[in-house]
Amino acid sequence: MTALDRKVLRDLGRLWAQALAVALVLASGVATLVLAMGAYRSLDETREAYYERYRFGHVFAHATRAPDSLIVRIAAIEGVAAVEGRVVESVLLDVPGLEAPATAIAVSLPDHGEPSVNRLYLRTGRLPEPGRPDEVAVNENFATENRLSPGSAISALMDGVKRTLTITGTVLSPEYVYALGPGSLVPDNRHFGILFMSRRALGSVFDMEGAFDDLSLRLLRGADEQSVIAALDLLLAPYGGTGAYGRKDQLSHAFLDGELTQLLAMARIIPPIFLLVSAYLINMILSRLIALEREQVGLLKALGYSGLQIGVHYLKLVVVIACVGVVVGFAAGTWLGAGLTRLYGEFYSFPFLIFQWSVGTYLAAGAVGIAAAVVGALRAVHGAVALPPAIAMRPPAPPVFHHISFDVFGRLGLFSQLTVMALRHLWRWPLRAALSALGTSLAVSLLVVALFSFDSVEFMVDMLFFQSDRQDATISFAHARPPAVREAVLQLPGVMAAEPFQAVPVLLRHGHRERRLAITGKPMATDLSRVLDLDLQPVVLPETGLVLSERVAAILDVQRGDLVEVELLEGHRRSVRVPVAEVIQSYLGLMVFMNLEALWKLTGEGPRVSGMHVAIDEAKLSALYAAVKETPVVGSVALLDATRLKFRETIEQNMLVMTTVYVVLSVIIAFGVVYNSARIQLSERARELAGLRVLGFTRWEVSRVLLVELAIVTVLAQPLGWALGYGFAYAVIAGFESDLYRVPFVVERDTFAVASLVVMAAATASALLVRRRVDTLDLIRVLKTRD
Amino acid sequence: MDGAAADGFDPASGPHQPVFVIEGVSKLYRTGEVEVRALNGVDAVLYEGELTVLLGPSGSGKSTLLNILGGLDKPSEGTVRFRGRELSAFSERQLTLYRRDHVGFVFQFYNLIPSLTALENVALVTEIARRPMKPEEALERVGLAPRMDHFPAQLSGGEQQRVAIARAIAKRPEVLLCDEPTGALDSQTGIRVLEALSAINAELATATAIITHNAAIQAIAHRVFTFADGRISEMRENESRVSPSEISW
């Protein structure tokens, strides 16, 4: 080992506390990068593997009733690898121990062999016997939530007939990784389940013998999805086909995609903050170290070392610190990433998890971490390289101070000389003060980013459940009914009000842009389920024309007044050109509304409703539940209260984990920045402070010079941190926006206050830690040596 | 050197009380495995209004004694009494108050606060002292009133040292301890600094101790202590003092 390398080690030994603070900040950046990328890749890989092994479909379609003979023709479409025709129907369940009715989707299983598409993973028990109408397998989460196991019995209302079903096993399906019931915003596994039943049995119950109403296809590698969809639509059209679609419109897949998008957004926004702060801290420490070692630099040059050798010497110090940070970051990121992936595994239904920690992720994160440190060091190292030896051997000229405007206050005696010292010191190095403030403000901003999501969710819950969807429950009918059904619904016990709605699947087309969506028809003025714009003002649905959410308008590239081609995917399947009456901004993604009567004219099938939003008298809830469980026309019931609870619970649980991580990381940044600023100040001003002690100032009075300056910088950092946090939060929200929903951007004042309090507490703690060093200043030695 | 205390200091100039009574003071420093005896049984008495010069080579112990007198360090053995109170028994807090109220320091490298002007550097002390003079008056005494709004970087070395002296005397200290006050200055500037110290000693009757390597300076003292190997090897009273303007080096 060369003498210079020994110096690197000794310097590290001397600066260990500051070096550790930098390493931890850097580690945080590397960890978040590894965490986000690792969780993203693991989840992506797990999903891919699950899809492949269990043959998840590529194209999906529904029809009213298509003969099994059609399957052969569908299989013959170019690019199709496998076809599975199934019976898929919604049923109403009466689960022991659950007062409210539960909704389920019943999916048929082939009577011979495994399904060629969407295979099941059997977790416990066995699959139902072919032809047994009383046997079902259920999805694992529904079984767990309702404490059902093989052998348990549930009661089901199937096509108007009440049956008792015995559970034979619990399963997982790649189709329902994210099992979202009708009318729900998050999975509610207690009230929504998937039943798997023998094809023969389900077919006979729903009068589907020799026919299917649902289709999943797998495509050959390289097949053209669009042309398969077009061919499939042609074949299914006579049988009530509602238009085939690919994975991107498959609900479970789309939600998983949204989650992956969010992980990527996290990887893009959070780590750069840490890397920036690390670069700044390295710059700060190294500049100071080189300033203190001017004479040594001069000496080394006098001895014949080149500028390059000296530059490399200091870079080695930085690289060692960065390597420590990278290694700690790898460990923390891997550990947290595995935890996060497991959390996802629990939330989503995966039969297995693949932890995908690719070498590439580590290499990239490590390289980025070290690069940030080296970039931070460049300015200081350049300073050392450029110092001419003769100048380096002389102490630097004393800094020149100037009178500043607040000297007036000093003259007036408003500030003590100690405060004036602190103020002038700040004023003398405004850039450094600004950078310190920036570092601290980044900690504040990170906390704002971590905490604001609670505000947004609070707002979203209020908006969705108390402003927009104010109904207590939504009843969907198994098949569309005439509007007079409203009278019957009102007759149900406890129903105080009922508002009809109709959902019609359509293909919207404008020029070459098209999108498969549902038009929701509502009465012109509604009280329960309301259409709101971003200002939460109710939107009155015009007598004609479509009301589109902004996102749909953007997808179709239309504005108010443009004509959109509406292709009906049910019934007559005709195409009509309809004007865009209004474009509204809304939090829920792809919404198309229409006045109910206008929609009836559009479909040409006369007045029909898909379901009712109802207000319920809570006192009569039990009676209503009991009645609904016996009502044949009801296809599904979504209880808003249960959804509301589940929504909060799900989102807050996820947020709590992330918030905890962010708070820890912010404290590390605040601590790192303030601790390093204080240590550097102390080393630069040791002589000055020791001088004050000699003059008879107490330790606290001397510390005050240091603390006042740190306090000013910390306080200045707050508003900047709020502003940055607001900006980062906005970027996060924008990154999270998907077709499914848009998170409202709300930051409450409390959030700023809490962020500031946490950072100020961390700053105070680190400042006090450094303050203790003032006590140990060696008065004699400091005054004897020259700066 | 026995008898120095008994000899006292020129009683002709008035009744003078002892300020410091130093008895059997030793100081040991331990650095690693090496033990250095910086002071080895020093006895002395310093009086009110007296100007003392401490001469001797590097490492002879004069700075160590000065640091002990100033409350910056404590003796390993022996006692130092300041106006009858035992300094060596003071707590950290008491030493701070002692420095604040009674001692003025002047160092070779001035130790001014670069971010404060000359006036403010002096005010730094007057703000916390018990019965200070006005900072302007202190600067007046060292002849720097016209430059009181200048920052240290805008002052010459001699001017900076005179600001340091003004800062040291502004609290009307009973003791003024100067460690090589002219060490970093040319002779002409050094003499101006000595003039300032001498004038203050005469006007305020401050017990003043000046450490120096420069033998020429001893002529301005009432008494001269010569240090060697941690002891006072010689004590000499000046029969006839000269004013700083009459010396040169």
PDB file of C-alpha atoms in Angstrom, chain A residues 58-163:
ATOM      1  CA  HIS A  58     -54.295 -12.829 -24.976  1.00  0.00           C
ATOM      2  CA  VAL A  59     -57.732 -11.985 -26.364  1.00  0.00           C
ATOM      3  CA  PHE A  60     -61.087 -12.019 -24.592  1.00  0.00           C
ATOM      4  CA  ALA A  61     -64.669 -11.792 -25.844  1.00  0.00           C
ATOM      5  CA  HIS A  62     -68.248 -12.128 -24.648  1.00  0.00           C
ATOM      6  CA  ALA A  63     -71.359 -13.137 -26.546  1.00  0.00           C
ATOM      7  CA  THR A  64     -74.980 -13.811 -25.693  1.00  0.00           C
ATOM      8  CA  ARG A  65     -75.038 -17.419 -26.785  1.00  0.00           C
ATOM      9  CA  ALA A  66     -72.733 -18.906 -29.389  1.00  0.00           C
ATOM     10  CA  PRO A  67     -72.762 -22.555 -30.469  1.00  0.00           C
ATOM     11  CA  ASP A  68     -69.786 -24.725 -29.535  1.00  0.00           C
ATOM     12  CA  SER A  69     -69.376 -25.529 -33.217  1.00  0.00           C
ATOM     13  CA  LEU A  70     -68.082 -22.000 -33.730  1.00  0.00           C
ATOM     14  CA  ILE A  71     -64.987 -22.871 -31.679  1.00  0.00           C
ATOM     15  CA  VAL A  72     -63.463 -24.770 -34.603  1.00  0.00           C
ATOM     16  CA  ARG A  73     -63.842 -21.766 -36.889  1.00  0.00           C
ATOM     17  CA  ILE A  74     -62.375 -19.468 -34.255  1.00  0.00           C
ATOM     18  CA  ALA A  75     -59.426 -21.804 -33.778  1.00  0.00           C
ATOM     19  CA  ALA A  76     -58.839 -21.585 -37.521  1.00  0.00           C
ATOM     20  CA  ILE A  77     -58.299 -17.784 -37.393  1.00  0.00           C
ATOM     21  CA  GLU A  78     -54.707 -17.097 -38.369  1.00  0.00           C
ATOM     22  CA  GLY A  79     -52.521 -16.579 -35.307  1.00  0.00           C
ATOM     23  CA  VAL A  80     -54.780 -18.342 -32.798  1.00  0.00           C
ATOM     24  CA  ALA A  81     -52.984 -20.971 -30.719  1.00  0.00           C
ATOM     25  CA  ALA A  82     -55.744 -22.087 -28.358  1.00  0.00           C
ATOM     26  CA  VAL A  83     -59.414 -21.338 -27.745  1.00  0.00           C
ATOM     27  CA  GLU A  84     -61.481 -21.875 -24.662  1.00  0.00           C
ATOM     28  CA  GLY A  85     -65.253 -21.308 -24.903  1.00  0.00           C
ATOM     29  CA  ARG A  86     -66.834 -20.987 -21.494  1.00  0.00           C
ATOM     30  CA  VAL A  87     -69.969 -20.123 -19.659  1.00  0.00           C
ATOM     31  CA  VAL A  88     -69.398 -17.110 -17.400  1.00  0.00           C
ATOM     32  CA  GLU A  89     -72.340 -15.785 -15.412  1.00  0.00           C
ATOM     33  CA  SER A  90     -72.817 -13.632 -12.383  1.00  0.00           C
ATOM     34  CA  VAL A  91     -74.498 -15.156  -9.347  1.00  0.00           C
ATOM     35  CA  LEU A  92     -75.624 -13.923  -5.954  1.00  0.00           C
ATOM     36  CA  LEU A  93     -74.307 -15.773  -2.891  1.00  0.00           C
ATOM     37  CA  ASP A  94     -75.501 -16.266   0.641  1.00  0.00           C
ATOM     38  CA  VAL A  95     -72.361 -17.035   2.613  1.00  0.00           C
ATOM     39  CA  PRO A  96     -72.608 -18.383   6.155  1.00  0.00           C
ATOM     40  CA  GLY A  97     -71.520 -15.705   8.607  1.00  0.00           C
ATOM     41  CA  LEU A  98     -71.962 -12.894   6.051  1.00  0.00           C
ATOM     42  CA  GLU A  99     -75.134 -10.885   6.477  1.00  0.00           C
ATOM     43  CA  ALA A 100     -74.886  -8.944   3.252  1.00  0.00           C
ATOM     44  CA  PRO A 101     -75.241 -10.809  -0.048  1.00  0.00           C
ATOM     45  CA  ALA A 102     -72.003 -11.556  -1.829  1.00  0.00           C
ATOM     46  CA  THR A 103     -71.566 -11.397  -5.578  1.00  0.00           C
ATOM     47  CA  ALA A 104     -69.666 -13.967  -7.558  1.00  0.00           C
ATOM     48  CA  ILE A 105     -68.686 -14.712 -11.109  1.00  0.00           C
ATOM     49  CA  ALA A 106     -69.287 -18.348 -11.994  1.00  0.00           C
ATOM     50  CA  VAL A 107     -66.803 -19.633 -14.575  1.00  0.00           C
ATOM     51  CA  SER A 108     -67.118 -23.006 -16.272  1.00  0.00           C
ATOM     52  CA  LEU A 109     -64.336 -25.595 -16.349  1.00  0.00           C
ATOM     53  CA  PRO A 110     -64.095 -28.090 -19.221  1.00  0.00           C
ATOM     54  CA  ASP A 111     -65.439 -31.510 -18.339  1.00  0.00           C
ATOM     55  CA  HIS A 112     -62.391 -33.249 -19.710  1.00  0.00           C
ATOM     56  CA  GLY A 113     -58.870 -32.175 -18.988  1.00  0.00           C
ATOM     57  CA  GLU A 114     -57.507 -28.817 -18.045  1.00  0.00           C
ATOM     58  CA  PRO A 115     -58.626 -25.598 -19.729  1.00  0.00           C
ATOM     59  CA  SER A 116     -56.433 -24.806 -22.719  1.00  0.00           C
ATOM     60  CA  VAL A 117     -56.493 -21.145 -21.696  1.00  0.00           C
ATOM     61  CA  ASN A 118     -56.524 -19.601 -18.164  1.00  0.00           C
ATOM     62  CA  ARG A 119     -55.548 -22.703 -16.195  1.00  0.00           C
ATOM     63  CA  LEU A 120     -56.106 -22.859 -12.476  1.00  0.00           C
ATOM     64  CA  TYR A 121     -53.569 -23.233  -9.731  1.00  0.00           C
ATOM     65  CA  LEU A 122     -55.043 -25.570  -7.129  1.00  0.00           C
ATOM     66  CA  ARG A 123     -54.162 -24.378  -3.640  1.00  0.00           C
ATOM     67  CA  THR A 124     -56.220 -26.792  -1.530  1.00  0.00           C
ATOM     68  CA  GLY A 125     -58.691 -29.627  -2.131  1.00  0.00           C
ATOM     69  CA  ARG A 126     -59.665 -30.674  -5.645  1.00  0.00           C
ATOM     70  CA  LEU A 127     -61.537 -29.336  -8.659  1.00  0.00           C
ATOM     71  CA  PRO A 128     -65.294 -30.060  -8.984  1.00  0.00           C
ATOM     72  CA  GLU A 129     -66.269 -33.382 -10.605  1.00  0.00           C
ATOM     73  CA  PRO A 130     -67.579 -33.075 -14.180  1.00  0.00           C
ATOM     74  CA  GLY A 131     -71.349 -32.835 -14.262  1.00  0.00           C
ATOM     75  CA  ARG A 132     -71.747 -32.242 -10.526  1.00  0.00           C
ATOM     76  CA  PRO A 133     -74.059 -29.179 -10.252  1.00  0.00           C
ATOM     77  CA  ASP A 134     -73.465 -28.879  -6.491  1.00  0.00           C
ATOM     78  CA  GLU A 135     -69.668 -28.667  -6.522  1.00  0.00           C
ATOM     79  CA  VAL A 136     -67.514 -25.544  -6.924  1.00  0.00           C
ATOM     80  CA  ALA A 137     -63.955 -24.440  -6.426  1.00  0.00           C
ATOM     81  CA  VAL A 138     -63.548 -20.851  -5.179  1.00  0.00           C
ATOM     82  CA  ASN A 139     -60.744 -18.337  -5.433  1.00  0.00           C
ATOM     83  CA  GLU A 140     -58.425 -18.502  -2.463  1.00  0.00           C
ATOM     84  CA  ASN A 141     -58.896 -14.932  -1.196  1.00  0.00           C
ATOM     85  CA  PHE A 142     -62.686 -15.267  -1.070  1.00  0.00           C
ATOM     86  CA  ALA A 143     -62.324 -18.543   0.852  1.00  0.00           C
ATOM     87  CA  THR A 144     -59.814 -17.041   3.269  1.00  0.00           C
ATOM     88  CA  GLU A 145     -61.853 -13.884   3.927  1.00  0.00           C
ATOM     89  CA  ASN A 146     -65.018 -15.882   4.573  1.00  0.00           C
ATOM     90  CA  ARG A 147     -63.295 -18.784   6.328  1.00  0.00           C
ATOM     91  CA  LEU A 148     -64.415 -21.287   3.766  1.00  0.00           C
ATOM     92  CA  SER A 149     -62.513 -24.476   3.145  1.00  0.00           C
ATOM     93  CA  PRO A 150     -63.098 -27.671   1.157  1.00  0.00           C
ATOM     94  CA  GLY A 151     -66.305 -29.145   2.512  1.00  0.00           C
ATOM     95  CA  SER A 152     -67.934 -25.777   3.385  1.00  0.00           C
ATOM     96  CA  ALA A 153     -71.361 -25.107   1.921  1.00  0.00           C
ATOM     97  CA  ILE A 154     -72.686 -21.832   0.483  1.00  0.00           C
ATOM     98  CA  SER A 155     -76.037 -20.941  -0.979  1.00  0.00           C
ATOM     99  CA  ALA A 156     -76.262 -19.411  -4.460  1.00  0.00           C
ATOM    100  CA  LEU A 157     -79.005 -17.772  -6.458  1.00  0.00           C
ATOM    101  CA  MET A 158     -78.295 -18.959 -10.013  1.00  0.00           C
ATOM    102  CA  ASP A 159     -80.553 -17.793 -12.804  1.00  0.00           C
ATOM    103  CA  GLY A 160     -83.352 -17.376 -10.298  1.00  0.00           C
ATOM    104  CA  VAL A 161     -82.888 -20.779  -8.710  1.00  0.00           C
ATOM    105  CA  LYS A 162     -81.499 -21.187  -5.230  1.00  0.00           C
ATOM    106  CA  ARG A 163     -78.877 -23.945  -4.892  1.00  0.00           C
TER     107      ARG A 163
END
